[in-house]
Amino acid sequence: MSAAASRWIRRLARFAALTLEEQRVLEEVASNSVFRHASHENVAKAGDPADRLLVVLEGLVYRYRLLPDGRRQILAYLLAGDMCDPRELLIPQVGESMCALGPAEIAMLSVNVVQRLERHPSIALAMARYSVMQQSITREWLINVGQRTAFERLGHLICELYVRLEAVGLTQDHMFDLPLTQAELGDTLALSAVHVNRTLMELRRLKLVTFQNRQVVIHDYAALQAAASFDPAYLVTQEKLRVSAENLA
Amino acid sequence: MSAAASRWIRRLARFAALTLEEQRVLEEVASNSVFRHASHENVAKAGDPADRLLVVLEGLVYRYRLLPDGRRQILAYLLAGDMCDPRELLIPQVGESMCALGPAEIAMLSVNVVQRLERHPSIALAMARYSVMQQSITREWLINVGQRTAFERLGHLICELYVRLEAVGLTQDHMFDLPLTQAELGDTLALSAVHVNRTLMELRRLKLVTFQNRQVVIHDYAALQAAASFDPAYLVTQEKLRVSAENLA
DNA sequence: CGATCGTTTGAGTTTGATCAAATGTGGTGG
DNA sequence: CCACCACATTTGATCAAACTCAAACGATCG
């Protein structure tokens, strides 16, 4: 089945074994509240009341903050199957804006629905573990921007996106779509768009990665991983729990 | 009372009104499991089993990651009253190391104890909201390192520490202790120690902040806040819930 | 009283930013 | 199909922030 919630279910299933009933519930609540957003449309704005849990079913959404003088830092990518932290419903306002890149399909779950979901033990467990991983990603980005060179940063981000997309079946071979401009990559990695461009050219020159026409092709994953000192440990739940194959398909 | 858990209780009480009974329980579990750590002693190591929840009762602990070649990024400060995210108990291993700066008093709570705490609704709520704030801090640090100048970074961090310490009563007037070297500040803000030094001198020259003998004095908080474009919104629970005064004292 | 650790200062270098212009590229409408 | 437009990428030249290295200076402590 390629139903609305399939990426989401697949993502959560990496963090706890979900029963068929639990998968059905996720599917149901997701398909009941689908919104479609156009490219570059704001999905949420800083200061909005935090009364809806956002789940990205398809597309790419990013969370960002603007400084008063226009500088922008992208804080997180929410890929297909990603969601916000349910605990953010416990505070009055959302802290940062979110924006869709390319058309996106988003489920907005009410507090009641989330509470209903969390009564399923494996769903609650999966969401909690998943949120811990999201925090790890933010920390890794801090390390990225703080300590790594432009070259390593870009390589590291590409490795991360590859692993995250692979987990929900959005890669073929070592390729994936990435509807980002170089300027947006710059605001993610704290580099100027010009420098992103030069660094991408360097990656291409070394036959590691090509990024053209919104598509990333990793030519030599092992070398890229080494060059960026990428260690995917922060992305995986160390217990290799999987939902059984027939449930995913 | 200046009992073991008083900073912790004070921190949590900012996020939900705690009953006297709940405060008593926090006090009890904290005082039952106090460990003392010497300066620069590792409190936890990456890869350790994540079976204890760490609460910093007194002192300063930081969370950090080392890159293979020795570069280091400090990811978070845990001030007196701060704690790790209880949900980290749901994953098998801790992801990053923690280290004490100056002597620290730390409570290590077992999973059972944490579960007992979470049966108290206000404690569970306070911890959840508090963890959301911790995530906000990490995001703010990402913005700091990604977008702000050295001068702004340092000013912003000092404002943040001031607000966080003030919330648990560890400031007098506009001064607070900060047992950090300039090198450690550098690894926090992704600057070299030499550049931290020059930037501190600049802050001093402008009569904004003095940092000497492990003590920070903010001479002009308003000007500092403006210079660093510091907005404390990410540090406060917007609902101004407070435990009643006599419970805190 | 050395010894150690942290801070301060100077000089030279590097990384990546900025500015400006040229070059693709994809879509739209005539 | 082509002209045109908007947008993104590429390239070059210059510049500034912050780094590195090296050395001197100053505390603090056994």
Coordinates of C-alpha atoms (C1' of nucleotides) in Angstrom, one line a residue:
Chain A
M1 CA 0.0 0.0 0.0
S2 CA 1.2 3.5 -0.8
A3 CA -1.4 5.1 1.5
A4 CA -1.0 8.6 3.0
A5 CA 0.8 7.6 6.2
S6 CA 3.1 4.9 4.7
R7 CA 6.3 7.0 5.1
W8 CA 5.3 8.0 8.6
I9 CA 4.5 4.4 9.7
R10 CA 7.8 3.2 8.2
R11 CA 9.7 5.9 10.1
L12 CA 8.1 5.1 13.4
A13 CA 8.4 1.4 12.9
R14 CA 12.1 1.8 13.1
F15 CA 11.8 2.8 16.7
A16 CA 9.3 0.2 18.0
A17 CA 7.5 -2.8 16.6
L18 CA 4.0 -1.6 15.6
T19 CA 1.1 -3.9 15.6
L20 CA -1.2 -4.0 12.5
E21 CA -3.8 -2.3 14.6
E22 CA -1.5 0.5 15.5
Q23 CA -0.5 0.9 11.9
R24 CA -4.1 1.1 11.0
V25 CA -4.7 3.8 13.6
L26 CA -1.8 5.9 12.3
E27 CA -3.1 5.5 8.7
E28 CA -6.6 6.5 9.8
V29 CA -5.7 9.7 11.7
A30 CA -3.3 10.8 9.0
S31 CA -5.7 10.5 6.2
N32 CA -8.4 12.3 8.1
S33 CA -6.4 15.6 8.2
V34 CA -4.3 16.0 5.1
F35 CA -3.4 19.5 4.0
R36 CA -1.6 20.3 0.8
H37 CA 0.9 23.1 0.8
A38 CA 2.4 24.9 -2.2
S39 CA 6.1 25.4 -2.5
H40 CA 7.6 28.1 -0.2
E41 CA 4.3 28.3 1.6
N42 CA 4.6 28.7 5.4
V43 CA 3.2 25.7 7.2
A44 CA 3.4 27.3 10.6
K45 CA 4.6 30.6 11.9
A46 CA 6.5 31.4 15.0
G47 CA 4.1 32.6 17.7
D48 CA 1.1 30.5 16.4
P49 CA -0.7 28.6 19.1
A50 CA 0.9 25.1 19.4
D51 CA -2.3 23.1 19.2
R52 CA -1.6 20.9 16.2
L53 CA 1.0 18.2 15.7
L54 CA 2.5 18.4 12.3
V55 CA 3.3 15.3 10.3
V56 CA 5.0 15.5 6.9
L57 CA 3.4 12.8 4.8
E58 CA 5.1 13.8 1.5
G59 CA 7.5 16.5 0.5
L60 CA 10.1 18.5 2.4
V61 CA 9.5 21.1 5.1
Y62 CA 12.1 23.0 7.0
R63 CA 12.1 24.8 10.3
Y64 CA 13.9 28.1 10.4
R65 CA 14.5 31.3 12.3
L66 CA 15.1 34.8 11.0
L67 CA 17.3 37.3 12.8
P68 CA 16.0 40.9 12.8
D69 CA 18.5 41.9 10.1
G70 CA 17.4 39.1 7.7
R71 CA 20.0 36.4 8.4
R72 CA 18.4 33.1 8.4
Q73 CA 19.3 29.8 10.0
I74 CA 17.5 26.6 8.9
L75 CA 17.2 24.4 12.0
A76 CA 15.8 21.2 10.7
Y77 CA 14.5 19.4 7.7
L78 CA 11.4 17.4 8.0
L79 CA 11.4 14.8 5.3
A80 CA 8.5 12.6 4.3
G81 CA 7.5 10.6 7.3
D82 CA 9.0 13.1 9.8
M83 CA 6.9 14.8 12.5
C84 CA 7.3 17.5 15.2
D85 CA 7.8 16.5 18.8
P86 CA 4.4 15.8 20.4
R87 CA 5.6 17.5 23.6
E88 CA 5.6 20.8 21.8
L89 CA 1.8 20.7 22.3
L90 CA 2.5 21.3 26.0
I91 CA 3.7 24.8 25.5
P92 CA 1.5 27.7 24.3
Q93 CA 3.3 28.8 21.2
V94 CA 5.5 27.4 18.5
G95 CA 8.9 28.9 18.6
E96 CA 9.9 28.8 15.0
S97 CA 8.4 29.0 11.5
M98 CA 8.2 26.1 9.1
C99 CA 8.1 26.3 5.4
A100 CA 7.4 23.8 2.6
L101 CA 9.9 23.3 -0.1
G102 CA 8.2 21.9 -3.1
P103 CA 4.6 20.8 -2.7
A104 CA 4.1 19.0 0.5
E105 CA 1.3 16.9 2.1
I106 CA 1.0 17.5 5.8
A107 CA -1.3 16.0 8.5
M108 CA -2.2 18.3 11.3
L109 CA -3.3 16.3 14.3
S110 CA -5.3 17.8 17.1
V111 CA -4.3 17.3 20.8
N112 CA -7.1 14.8 21.2
V113 CA -5.9 12.7 18.3
V114 CA -2.4 12.8 19.7
Q115 CA -3.6 11.7 23.1
R116 CA -5.5 8.9 21.4
L117 CA -2.3 7.8 19.6
E118 CA -0.2 7.9 22.7
R119 CA -2.5 5.4 24.4
H120 CA -1.0 2.8 22.1
P121 CA 2.1 1.8 23.9
S122 CA 4.3 1.1 20.9
I123 CA 3.3 4.3 19.2
A124 CA 4.1 6.3 22.3
L125 CA 7.4 4.5 22.6
A126 CA 8.3 5.0 18.9
M127 CA 7.4 8.7 19.0
A128 CA 9.5 9.2 22.2
R129 CA 12.5 7.4 20.8
Y130 CA 12.1 9.2 17.5
S131 CA 12.0 12.6 19.2
V132 CA 15.3 11.7 21.0
M133 CA 16.8 11.0 17.6
Q134 CA 15.6 14.4 16.3
Q135 CA 17.4 16.0 19.2
S136 CA 20.5 14.1 18.2
I137 CA 20.2 15.5 14.7
T138 CA 20.1 19.0 16.0
R139 CA 23.2 18.4 18.1
E140 CA 24.9 16.9 15.1
W141 CA 24.1 20.0 13.1
L142 CA 25.6 22.1 15.8
I143 CA 28.8 20.1 15.6
N144 CA 28.6 20.4 11.8
V145 CA 28.3 24.2 11.8
G146 CA 30.6 24.6 14.7
Q147 CA 33.5 22.4 13.9
R148 CA 33.5 21.1 10.4
T149 CA 34.9 22.7 7.3
A150 CA 32.6 23.7 4.5
F151 CA 33.5 20.6 2.6
E152 CA 32.9 18.3 5.5
R153 CA 29.6 20.0 6.3
L154 CA 28.2 19.5 2.9
G155 CA 29.3 15.9 2.8
H156 CA 28.0 15.2 6.2
L157 CA 24.6 16.7 5.4
I158 CA 24.3 14.7 2.2
C159 CA 25.2 11.5 4.0
E160 CA 22.6 12.3 6.7
L161 CA 19.9 13.0 4.1
Y162 CA 20.8 9.8 2.3
V163 CA 20.4 7.7 5.4
R164 CA 17.2 9.4 6.5
L165 CA 15.6 9.1 3.1
E166 CA 16.8 5.5 2.6
A167 CA 15.0 4.6 5.8
V168 CA 11.6 5.5 4.3
G169 CA 12.3 4.2 0.8
L170 CA 13.0 7.5 -1.0
T171 CA 16.3 6.6 -2.5
Q172 CA 17.0 4.5 -5.5
D173 CA 20.5 3.2 -5.8
H174 CA 22.5 6.1 -4.4
M175 CA 20.3 8.9 -5.7
F176 CA 17.6 11.0 -4.2
D177 CA 15.6 14.1 -5.0
L178 CA 16.4 17.2 -3.0
P179 CA 14.3 20.3 -3.9
L180 CA 16.8 22.8 -2.3
T181 CA 18.6 25.7 -3.8
Q182 CA 22.2 26.4 -3.1
A183 CA 21.1 29.5 -1.1
E184 CA 19.0 27.3 1.1
L185 CA 21.8 24.8 1.6
G186 CA 23.9 27.8 2.6
D187 CA 21.4 28.9 5.3
T188 CA 21.4 25.3 6.5
L189 CA 25.1 24.9 6.8
A190 CA 26.0 28.6 7.7
L191 CA 27.8 29.2 4.4
S192 CA 27.2 31.7 1.7
A193 CA 25.5 30.5 -1.5
V194 CA 28.7 31.2 -3.4
H195 CA 30.7 29.1 -1.2
V196 CA 28.2 26.3 -1.3
N197 CA 28.6 26.4 -5.0
R198 CA 32.3 26.1 -5.0
T199 CA 32.2 23.3 -2.4
L200 CA 29.6 21.4 -4.5
M201 CA 32.0 21.8 -7.5
E202 CA 34.8 20.4 -5.4
L203 CA 32.7 17.4 -4.4
R204 CA 31.9 16.8 -8.0
R205 CA 35.5 17.2 -9.1
L206 CA 36.5 14.5 -6.6
K207 CA 33.8 12.3 -8.0
L208 CA 32.1 12.0 -4.7
V209 CA 28.7 13.6 -5.2
T210 CA 26.8 15.4 -8.0
F211 CA 23.9 17.7 -7.1
Q212 CA 22.1 18.9 -10.2
N213 CA 18.5 19.4 -11.2
R214 CA 17.4 19.0 -7.6
Q215 CA 18.8 15.6 -7.6
V216 CA 21.7 14.2 -5.6
V217 CA 23.8 11.4 -6.9
I218 CA 26.4 9.9 -4.5
H219 CA 29.1 8.3 -6.7
D220 CA 31.3 7.0 -3.9
Y221 CA 29.4 6.7 -0.6
A222 CA 32.3 5.2 1.3
A223 CA 34.7 7.9 0.3
L224 CA 32.1 10.6 1.1
Q225 CA 31.4 9.2 4.5
A226 CA 35.1 9.1 5.2
A227 CA 35.8 12.6 3.9
A228 CA 33.0 14.0 6.1
S229 CA 33.7 11.8 9.1
F230 CA 30.1 10.8 9.0
D231 CA 29.0 8.3 11.6
P232 CA 25.3 7.3 11.2
A233 CA 25.0 6.1 14.8
Y234 CA 23.0 9.2 15.8
L235 CA 20.3 8.3 13.2
V236 CA 19.5 4.8 14.1
T237 CA 17.7 3.2 17.0
Q238 CA 20.4 0.9 18.2
E239 CA 17.9 -1.9 18.9
K240 CA 17.2 -3.2 15.5
L241 CA 13.5 -3.5 15.9
R242 CA 11.6 -3.7 12.7
V243 CA 8.0 -4.1 11.8
S244 CA 7.6 -7.4 9.9
A245 CA 8.1 -7.1 6.2
E246 CA 4.6 -7.8 5.1
N247 CA 3.3 -5.0 7.2
L248 CA 5.5 -2.5 5.4
A249 CA 5.6 -3.4 1.8
Chain B
M1 CA 15.4 25.2 52.9
S2 CA 18.6 24.9 50.9
A3 CA 18.3 21.1 50.6
A4 CA 19.9 19.0 47.8
A5 CA 17.1 19.4 45.3
S6 CA 16.2 23.0 45.8
R7 CA 17.6 24.3 42.5
W8 CA 16.0 21.4 40.6
I9 CA 12.6 22.0 42.2
R10 CA 12.9 25.7 41.5
R11 CA 13.7 25.0 37.8
L12 CA 10.8 22.6 37.4
A13 CA 8.4 24.8 39.2
R14 CA 8.8 27.4 36.5
F15 CA 7.1 24.9 34.1
A16 CA 4.2 23.7 36.2
A17 CA 2.8 24.4 39.6
L18 CA 4.2 21.7 41.9
T19 CA 2.3 20.6 45.0
L20 CA 4.1 20.4 48.3
E21 CA 3.9 16.6 48.1
E22 CA 5.5 16.7 44.7
Q23 CA 8.3 18.9 45.9
R24 CA 8.8 16.5 48.8
V25 CA 9.1 13.6 46.4
L26 CA 11.7 15.4 44.2
E27 CA 13.6 16.2 47.3
E28 CA 13.5 12.7 48.5
V29 CA 14.6 11.0 45.3
A30 CA 17.4 13.5 44.7
S31 CA 18.9 13.2 48.2
N32 CA 18.9 9.4 47.9
S33 CA 21.3 9.3 45.1
V34 CA 23.8 12.1 45.3
F35 CA 27.2 11.7 43.7
R36 CA 30.0 14.2 43.9
H37 CA 32.3 14.7 41.0
A38 CA 35.6 16.4 40.9
S39 CA 36.5 19.1 38.3
H40 CA 37.0 17.8 34.8
E41 CA 35.8 14.4 35.8
N42 CA 33.6 12.7 33.2
V43 CA 30.1 12.2 34.5
A44 CA 29.0 10.0 31.6
K45 CA 30.7 8.7 28.5
A46 CA 29.3 8.3 25.0
G47 CA 28.3 4.7 24.7
D48 CA 27.4 4.1 28.3
P49 CA 24.1 2.3 28.8
A50 CA 21.4 5.0 29.2
D51 CA 19.9 3.6 32.4
R52 CA 20.3 6.6 34.8
L53 CA 18.7 10.0 34.6
L54 CA 21.2 12.7 35.5
V55 CA 20.2 15.7 37.5
V56 CA 22.7 18.4 38.3
L57 CA 22.1 19.6 41.8
E58 CA 25.1 21.9 42.2
G59 CA 27.9 22.9 39.9
L60 CA 28.3 23.0 36.1
V61 CA 28.3 20.0 33.7
Y62 CA 28.7 20.2 30.0
R63 CA 27.7 17.8 27.2
Y64 CA 30.2 17.5 24.4
R65 CA 31.4 15.6 21.4
L66 CA 34.9 15.0 20.2
L67 CA 35.7 14.6 16.5
P68 CA 38.3 12.0 15.5
D69 CA 41.0 14.6 15.0
G70 CA 40.4 16.3 18.4
R71 CA 38.1 19.1 17.5
R72 CA 35.5 19.5 20.2
Q73 CA 32.1 21.0 20.3
I74 CA 30.3 21.7 23.5
L75 CA 26.6 21.0 23.0
A76 CA 25.0 22.1 26.2
Y77 CA 25.6 23.4 29.7
L78 CA 23.7 21.8 32.5
L79 CA 23.6 24.4 35.3
A80 CA 22.5 23.7 38.8
G81 CA 18.9 22.5 38.7
D82 CA 19.2 21.2 35.1
M83 CA 18.6 17.6 34.1
C84 CA 18.8 15.4 31.1
D85 CA 15.8 14.4 29.1
P86 CA 14.0 11.5 30.7
R87 CA 13.2 10.1 27.3
E88 CA 16.8 9.4 26.8
L89 CA 16.2 6.4 29.1
L90 CA 14.2 4.9 26.2
I91 CA 17.3 4.4 24.0
P92 CA 20.0 1.9 24.8
Q93 CA 23.1 4.2 24.9
V94 CA 23.9 7.8 25.7
G95 CA 25.2 9.6 22.6
E96 CA 27.5 12.1 24.1
S97 CA 29.9 12.5 27.0
M98 CA 29.3 14.8 29.9
C99 CA 32.0 16.4 32.0
A100 CA 31.9 18.4 35.2
L101 CA 33.5 21.8 35.4
G102 CA 34.4 22.5 39.0
P103 CA 33.1 20.2 41.7
A104 CA 29.5 19.1 41.0
E105 CA 26.8 17.4 42.8
I106 CA 24.8 15.0 40.7
A107 CA 21.8 12.8 41.3
M108 CA 21.5 9.7 39.2
L109 CA 17.9 8.4 39.1
S110 CA 17.1 4.9 38.1
V111 CA 14.4 4.1 35.6
N112 CA 12.1 3.0 38.4
V113 CA 12.5 6.2 40.2
V114 CA 11.8 8.3 37.1
Q115 CA 8.7 6.3 36.4
R116 CA 7.6 6.9 40.0
L117 CA 8.2 10.7 39.5
E118 CA 6.3 10.7 36.2
R119 CA 3.2 9.3 37.9
H120 CA 2.9 12.8 39.5
P121 CA 1.0 14.7 36.8
S122 CA 2.6 18.1 37.5
I123 CA 6.1 16.7 37.6
A124 CA 5.6 14.9 34.3
L125 CA 4.2 18.0 32.8
A126 CA 7.0 20.2 34.1
M127 CA 9.7 17.8 32.9
A128 CA 8.1 17.6 29.4
R129 CA 7.9 21.4 29.1
Y130 CA 11.4 21.7 30.5
S131 CA 12.7 19.3 27.9
V132 CA 11.1 21.3 25.1
M133 CA 12.9 24.3 26.4
Q134 CA 16.2 22.4 26.3
Q135 CA 15.6 21.7 22.7
S136 CA 15.0 25.4 22.1
I137 CA 18.3 26.2 23.7
T138 CA 20.1 23.8 21.4
R139 CA 18.4 25.4 18.4
E140 CA 19.4 28.8 19.7
W141 CA 23.0 27.7 19.9
L142 CA 22.8 26.5 16.3
I143 CA 21.6 29.9 15.3
N144 CA 24.3 31.4 17.5
V145 CA 27.2 29.5 15.9
G146 CA 25.6 29.6 12.4
Q147 CA 24.6 33.2 12.0
R148 CA 26.0 35.5 14.7
T149 CA 29.4 37.2 14.8
A150 CA 31.9 36.3 17.5
F151 CA 30.8 39.4 19.5
E152 CA 27.1 38.6 19.3
R153 CA 27.7 34.9 20.1
L154 CA 29.6 35.7 23.3
G155 CA 27.0 38.4 24.3
H156 CA 24.2 36.1 23.6
L157 CA 25.6 33.2 25.6
I158 CA 26.3 35.5 28.6
C159 CA 22.7 36.8 28.4
E160 CA 21.4 33.2 28.3
L161 CA 23.4 32.1 31.2
Y162 CA 22.4 35.1 33.2
V163 CA 18.7 34.3 32.6
R164 CA 19.1 30.6 33.3
L165 CA 21.1 31.2 36.5
E166 CA 18.8 34.0 37.7
A167 CA 15.8 31.6 37.4
V168 CA 17.4 29.4 40.1
G169 CA 18.7 32.1 42.3
L170 CA 22.4 31.9 41.3
T171 CA 23.0 35.5 40.4
Q172 CA 23.4 38.5 42.7
D173 CA 22.8 41.8 41.1
H174 CA 24.2 41.3 37.6
M175 CA 27.0 39.0 38.6
F176 CA 27.4 35.2 38.5
D177 CA 30.1 32.6 38.8
L178 CA 31.2 30.8 35.6
P179 CA 33.9 28.2 36.1
L180 CA 34.9 28.2 32.4
T181 CA 38.2 28.9 30.7
Q182 CA 38.4 30.9 27.5
A183 CA 39.3 27.7 25.6
E184 CA 36.1 26.1 26.8
L185 CA 34.1 29.1 25.8
G186 CA 35.8 28.7 22.4
D187 CA 34.6 25.1 22.0
T188 CA 31.1 26.2 23.0
L189 CA 30.9 29.1 20.5
A190 CA 33.0 27.6 17.8
L191 CA 35.8 30.2 18.2
S192 CA 39.5 29.9 18.9
A193 CA 40.5 30.7 22.4
V194 CA 42.6 33.6 21.1
H195 CA 39.6 35.1 19.4
V196 CA 37.4 34.6 22.5
N197 CA 40.0 36.5 24.4
R198 CA 40.0 39.4 22.0
T199 CA 36.2 39.5 22.0
L200 CA 36.0 39.4 25.8
M201 CA 38.4 42.4 25.8
E202 CA 36.1 44.2 23.4
L203 CA 33.1 43.5 25.6
R204 CA 35.1 44.9 28.5
R205 CA 36.2 47.9 26.5
L206 CA 32.6 48.8 25.7
K207 CA 31.7 48.5 29.4
L208 CA 29.2 45.8 28.7
V209 CA 30.6 42.7 30.5
T210 CA 33.7 41.8 32.5
F211 CA 34.7 38.1 32.8
Q212 CA 37.6 37.7 35.2
N213 CA 38.4 35.2 37.9
R214 CA 35.7 32.9 36.8
Q215 CA 33.1 35.6 37.5
V216 CA 30.9 37.4 35.0
V217 CA 29.8 41.0 35.7
I218 CA 27.2 42.4 33.4
H219 CA 27.7 46.2 33.5
D220 CA 24.9 47.1 31.1
Y221 CA 22.4 44.4 30.6
A222 CA 20.1 46.3 28.3
A223 CA 23.0 47.3 26.0
L224 CA 24.4 43.8 26.0
Q225 CA 21.0 42.3 25.1
A226 CA 20.6 44.7 22.3
A227 CA 24.1 44.2 21.0
A228 CA 23.6 40.4 20.9
S229 CA 20.0 40.6 19.7
F230 CA 19.1 38.4 22.7
D231 CA 15.4 37.6 23.1
P232 CA 14.8 35.4 26.2
A233 CA 11.5 34.1 24.8
Y234 CA 13.1 30.7 24.2
L235 CA 14.0 30.3 27.9
V236 CA 10.7 30.9 29.5
T237 CA 7.5 29.0 29.7
Q238 CA 5.1 31.5 28.4
E239 CA 2.5 30.6 30.9
K240 CA 3.8 32.3 34.0
L241 CA 3.1 29.5 36.4
R242 CA 4.9 29.7 39.6
V243 CA 5.0 27.7 42.7
S244 CA 3.8 29.8 45.6
A245 CA 6.6 31.8 47.3
E246 CA 6.6 30.0 50.6
N247 CA 7.2 26.7 48.8
L248 CA 10.4 28.0 47.2
A249 CA 12.2 30.2 49.7
Chain C
dC1 C1' 60.2 28.7 44.2
dG2 C1' 59.7 26.5 40.1
dA3 C1' 55.8 24.5 37.6
dT4 C1' 51.6 24.6 35.5
dC5 C1' 47.8 26.6 33.6
dG6 C1' 45.4 30.3 31.7
dT7 C1' 45.5 34.8 29.6
dT8 C1' 47.4 38.4 26.7
dT9 C1' 49.8 40.2 22.7
dG10 C1' 51.7 40.2 17.9
dA11 C1' 52.4 38.7 13.1
dG12 C1' 51.0 36.2 9.3
dT13 C1' 47.6 33.1 7.1
dT14 C1' 43.3 31.0 5.8
dT15 C1' 38.7 30.5 5.1
dG16 C1' 34.8 31.9 3.6
dA17 C1' 32.0 36.4 2.8
dT18 C1' 30.8 40.1 -0.3
dC19 C1' 30.1 42.3 -4.6
dA20 C1' 29.4 42.2 -9.4
dA21 C1' 28.8 40.1 -13.6
dA22 C1' 28.1 36.4 -16.7
dT23 C1' 26.0 32.2 -17.8
dG24 C1' 22.6 28.6 -17.6
dT25 C1' 17.6 26.9 -17.3
dG26 C1' 12.9 26.3 -17.1
dG27 C1' 8.6 28.2 -17.8
dT28 C1' 5.2 31.5 -20.2
dG29 C1' 2.9 33.7 -23.6
dG30 C1' 2.9 35.6 -28.2
Chain D
dC1 C1' 9.0 27.8 -31.9
dC2 C1' 11.0 31.7 -30.2
dA3 C1' 11.5 35.8 -27.2
dC4 C1' 11.5 36.8 -22.8
dC5 C1' 11.6 36.6 -17.9
dA6 C1' 12.6 35.0 -13.4
dC7 C1' 15.6 32.4 -11.0
dA8 C1' 19.6 29.7 -10.0
dT9 C1' 24.2 28.7 -10.8
dT10 C1' 28.9 29.8 -12.0
dT11 C1' 33.0 32.6 -12.1
dG12 C1' 36.3 36.3 -10.8
dA13 C1' 38.1 39.8 -7.7
dT14 C1' 38.5 41.7 -3.4
dC15 C1' 38.1 41.9 1.6
dA16 C1' 37.3 40.9 6.4
dA17 C1' 36.7 37.8 10.2
dA18 C1' 38.7 34.6 12.6
dC19 C1' 42.5 31.1 12.8
dT20 C1' 47.2 29.6 13.8
dC21 C1' 51.6 29.9 15.6
dA22 C1' 54.7 31.7 18.9
dA23 C1' 56.0 34.0 22.7
dA24 C1' 55.5 36.7 26.9
dC25 C1' 53.1 37.5 31.0
dG26 C1' 50.5 36.4 35.2
dA27 C1' 48.2 33.9 38.5
dT28 C1' 47.9 29.9 41.6
dC29 C1' 49.5 25.9 43.9
dG30 C1' 52.1 22.1 45.8

